[in-house]
Short mmCIF file of C-alpha atoms in Angstrom, two decimals:
data_model
loop_
_atom_site.label_atom_id
_atom_site.label_comp_id
_atom_site.label_asym_id
_atom_site.label_seq_id
_atom_site.Cartn_x
_atom_site.Cartn_y
_atom_site.Cartn_z
CA UNK A 1 3.18 -17.13 13.67
CA UNK A 2 4.81 -17.07 17.32
CA UNK A 3 8.23 -15.37 17.79
CA UNK A 4 10.47 -14.72 20.74
CA UNK A 5 8.65 -13.80 24.13
CA UNK A 6 5.48 -15.02 22.76
CA UNK A 7 6.70 -18.62 22.70
CA UNK A 8 5.63 -20.01 26.41
CA UNK A 9 7.03 -23.62 26.06
CA UNK A 10 9.75 -24.43 28.60
CA UNK A 11 11.91 -26.33 26.19
CA UNK A 12 12.37 -26.16 22.36
CA UNK A 13 13.81 -28.24 19.44
CA UNK A 14 16.30 -25.36 18.34
CA UNK A 15 17.29 -25.18 14.38
CA UNK A 16 19.93 -22.86 13.50
CA UNK A 17 20.08 -20.04 11.12
CA UNK A 18 21.76 -22.21 8.35
CA UNK A 19 19.80 -25.21 9.27
CA UNK A 20 21.78 -27.21 11.73
CA UNK A 21 20.00 -28.71 14.61
CA UNK A 22 21.05 -27.37 17.96
CA UNK A 23 19.01 -29.79 19.82
CA UNK A 24 16.67 -29.36 22.81
CA UNK A 25 17.33 -26.21 24.77
CA UNK A 26 15.67 -24.11 27.18
CA UNK A 27 13.18 -21.10 26.18
CA UNK A 28 15.89 -18.71 27.93
CA UNK A 29 18.75 -20.29 26.50
CA UNK A 30 17.16 -20.06 22.90
CA UNK A 31 15.92 -16.56 23.49
CA UNK A 32 19.31 -15.66 24.73
CA UNK A 33 21.46 -17.08 21.88
CA UNK A 34 18.74 -15.28 19.57
CA UNK A 35 19.27 -11.81 21.28
CA UNK A 36 23.15 -12.69 20.95
CA UNK A 37 23.11 -13.24 17.30
CA UNK A 38 20.50 -10.47 16.53
CA UNK A 39 18.13 -13.02 15.33
CA UNK A 40 14.44 -13.94 16.07
CA UNK A 41 13.18 -17.18 17.66
CA UNK A 42 10.54 -18.32 15.36
CA UNK A 43 8.17 -21.36 16.54
CA UNK A 44 6.91 -23.52 13.41
CA UNK A 45 4.41 -25.43 15.44
CA UNK A 46 2.88 -26.01 18.57
CA UNK A 47 1.51 -29.48 18.21
CA UNK A 48 4.49 -31.39 18.97
CA UNK A 49 6.54 -31.66 22.23
CA UNK A 50 8.93 -29.98 22.48
CA UNK A 51 7.86 -27.45 19.81
CA UNK A 52 10.39 -27.19 16.83
CA UNK A 53 11.63 -23.49 16.62
CA UNK A 54 14.24 -21.81 14.52
CA UNK A 55 16.66 -18.78 14.60
CA UNK A 56 15.75 -16.43 11.62
CA UNK A 57 17.26 -12.81 10.74
CA UNK A 58 15.47 -10.22 12.45
CA UNK A 59 12.44 -8.99 10.71
CA UNK A 60 12.56 -11.69 7.92
CA UNK A 61 10.03 -13.74 9.65
CA UNK A 62 7.78 -11.26 9.46
CA UNK A 63 8.33 -10.46 5.74
CA UNK A 64 7.98 -14.08 4.88
CA UNK A 65 4.55 -14.04 6.65
CA UNK A 66 3.47 -10.98 4.82
CA UNK A 67 4.63 -12.29 1.61
CA UNK A 68 2.79 -15.60 2.15
CA UNK A 69 -0.46 -13.86 3.07
CA UNK A 70 -0.03 -11.37 0.00
CA UNK A 71 0.32 -14.55 -2.34
CA UNK A 72 -2.62 -16.14 -0.65
CA UNK A 73 -4.86 -13.11 -1.23
CA UNK A 74 -3.72 -12.96 -4.81
CA UNK A 75 -4.36 -16.76 -5.49
CA UNK A 76 -7.73 -16.35 -3.60
CA UNK A 77 -9.54 -14.58 -6.25
CA UNK A 78 -9.41 -11.71 -9.13
CA UNK A 79 -8.10 -8.64 -8.12
CA UNK A 80 -10.27 -5.82 -7.23
CA UNK A 81 -10.20 -2.54 -9.39
CA UNK A 82 -10.28 0.48 -7.31
CA UNK A 83 -11.00 3.51 -8.76
CA UNK A 84 -9.07 7.06 -8.07
CA UNK A 85 -10.75 10.20 -9.66
CA UNK A 86 -8.61 13.31 -10.46
CA UNK A 87 -8.57 16.60 -12.21
CA UNK A 88 -6.36 17.72 -15.11
CA UNK A 89 -5.19 20.65 -12.91
CA UNK A 90 -4.25 18.86 -9.51
CA UNK A 91 -2.36 20.51 -6.80
CA UNK A 92 1.15 19.12 -6.41
CA UNK A 93 0.17 17.89 -2.52
CA UNK A 94 -2.84 16.46 -3.91
CA UNK A 95 -1.02 14.56 -6.61
CA UNK A 96 1.22 13.14 -4.01
CA UNK A 97 -1.65 12.01 -1.77
CA UNK A 98 -3.44 10.04 -4.94
CA UNK A 99 0.10 8.53 -5.72
CA UNK A 100 0.43 7.10 -2.30
CA UNK A 101 -3.16 5.69 -2.35
CA UNK A 102 -2.52 4.14 -5.60
CA UNK A 103 1.01 2.71 -4.34
CA UNK A 104 -0.71 1.14 -1.19
CA UNK A 105 -3.65 -0.16 -3.56
CA UNK A 106 -1.26 -1.78 -5.74
CA UNK A 107 1.08 -3.36 -2.86
CA UNK A 108 -2.02 -4.96 -1.61
CA UNK A 109 -3.22 -6.50 -5.04
CA UNK A 110 -5.54 -4.42 -6.34
CA UNK A 111 -5.61 -2.84 -9.77
CA UNK A 112 -6.27 0.75 -9.96
CA UNK A 113 -8.43 2.57 -12.46
CA UNK A 114 -7.32 6.26 -12.84
CA UNK A 115 -10.08 8.61 -13.91
CA UNK A 116 -9.57 12.28 -14.91
CA UNK A 117 -12.68 14.21 -15.13
CA UNK A 118 -12.80 16.89 -17.69
CA UNK A 119 -15.06 19.88 -17.76
CA UNK A 120 -14.38 21.03 -21.40
CA UNK A 121 -12.90 19.47 -24.40
CA UNK A 122 -9.54 21.63 -24.23
CA UNK A 123 -8.34 19.79 -21.10
CA UNK A 124 -7.72 16.32 -22.82
CA UNK A 125 -4.07 17.18 -23.32
CA UNK A 126 -3.55 18.11 -19.83
CA UNK A 127 -5.24 14.80 -18.49
CA UNK A 128 -3.33 12.84 -20.74
CA UNK A 129 0.06 14.40 -19.33
CA UNK A 130 -1.07 13.99 -15.86
CA UNK A 131 -1.83 10.00 -16.56
CA UNK A 132 1.48 9.69 -18.28
CA UNK A 133 3.05 11.41 -15.33
CA UNK A 134 1.18 8.93 -12.88
CA UNK A 135 2.55 5.79 -14.99
CA UNK A 136 5.97 6.99 -14.87
CA UNK A 137 5.81 7.53 -11.13
CA UNK A 138 4.20 4.24 -10.44
CA UNK A 139 6.53 2.21 -12.91
CA UNK A 140 8.06 0.27 -9.78
CA UNK A 141 4.58 -0.62 -8.25
CA UNK A 142 2.52 -1.65 -11.40
CA UNK A 143 2.17 -1.93 -15.09
CA UNK A 144 -0.76 -0.60 -16.89
CA UNK A 145 -3.08 -2.81 -18.56
CA UNK A 146 -4.66 -0.51 -21.01
CA UNK A 147 -3.63 2.68 -22.75
CA UNK A 148 -4.78 6.00 -22.10
CA UNK A 149 -8.24 6.50 -23.26
CA UNK A 150 -9.56 10.08 -23.66
CA UNK A 151 -13.14 10.17 -24.82
CA UNK A 152 -15.76 12.99 -24.05
CA UNK A 153 -15.83 14.22 -20.22
CA UNK A 154 -13.05 11.82 -18.73
CA UNK A 155 -9.48 10.41 -19.75
CA UNK A 156 -8.78 6.85 -18.03
CA UNK A 157 -6.23 4.38 -17.83
CA UNK A 158 -6.06 0.81 -15.57
CA UNK A 159 -3.09 -0.15 -13.90
CA UNK A 160 -2.40 -3.97 -12.55
CA UNK A 161 0.03 -4.66 -9.51
CA UNK A 162 3.50 -5.50 -10.76
CA UNK A 163 4.14 -9.21 -10.12
#
């Protein structure tokens, strides 16, 4: 995606923010209009002369590009499952770090498997409480696929990205 000053053509075919055709204008005129309206000038294709460009709300073009690439990645194949390991007696700072890691992984389209390692059988309730807290904090980013499974030396839950 080519935006603003990256556009090198001397003239562009300009389309307004509402889809109206503004005709063929010079690059400098188009950039000045974009600055005045606080918008971005985005070139759709370089294969025609003059290249078609449009005015887009500032930042919206990058957001559309990111959404398109994310959708392409999700359609490209099955989501990878990333494992995050914890202990039942985790400090608040470490918990926040793991939460941020999980949000980043879920935002990129990966599923997250939380595994809480247990050292003895009495830590099962603490591990379950920790996983419930994580699920509550990640409610906006992802939905759990499995229930919380406590067995032997670990407790686990799998979270898929929210669609």
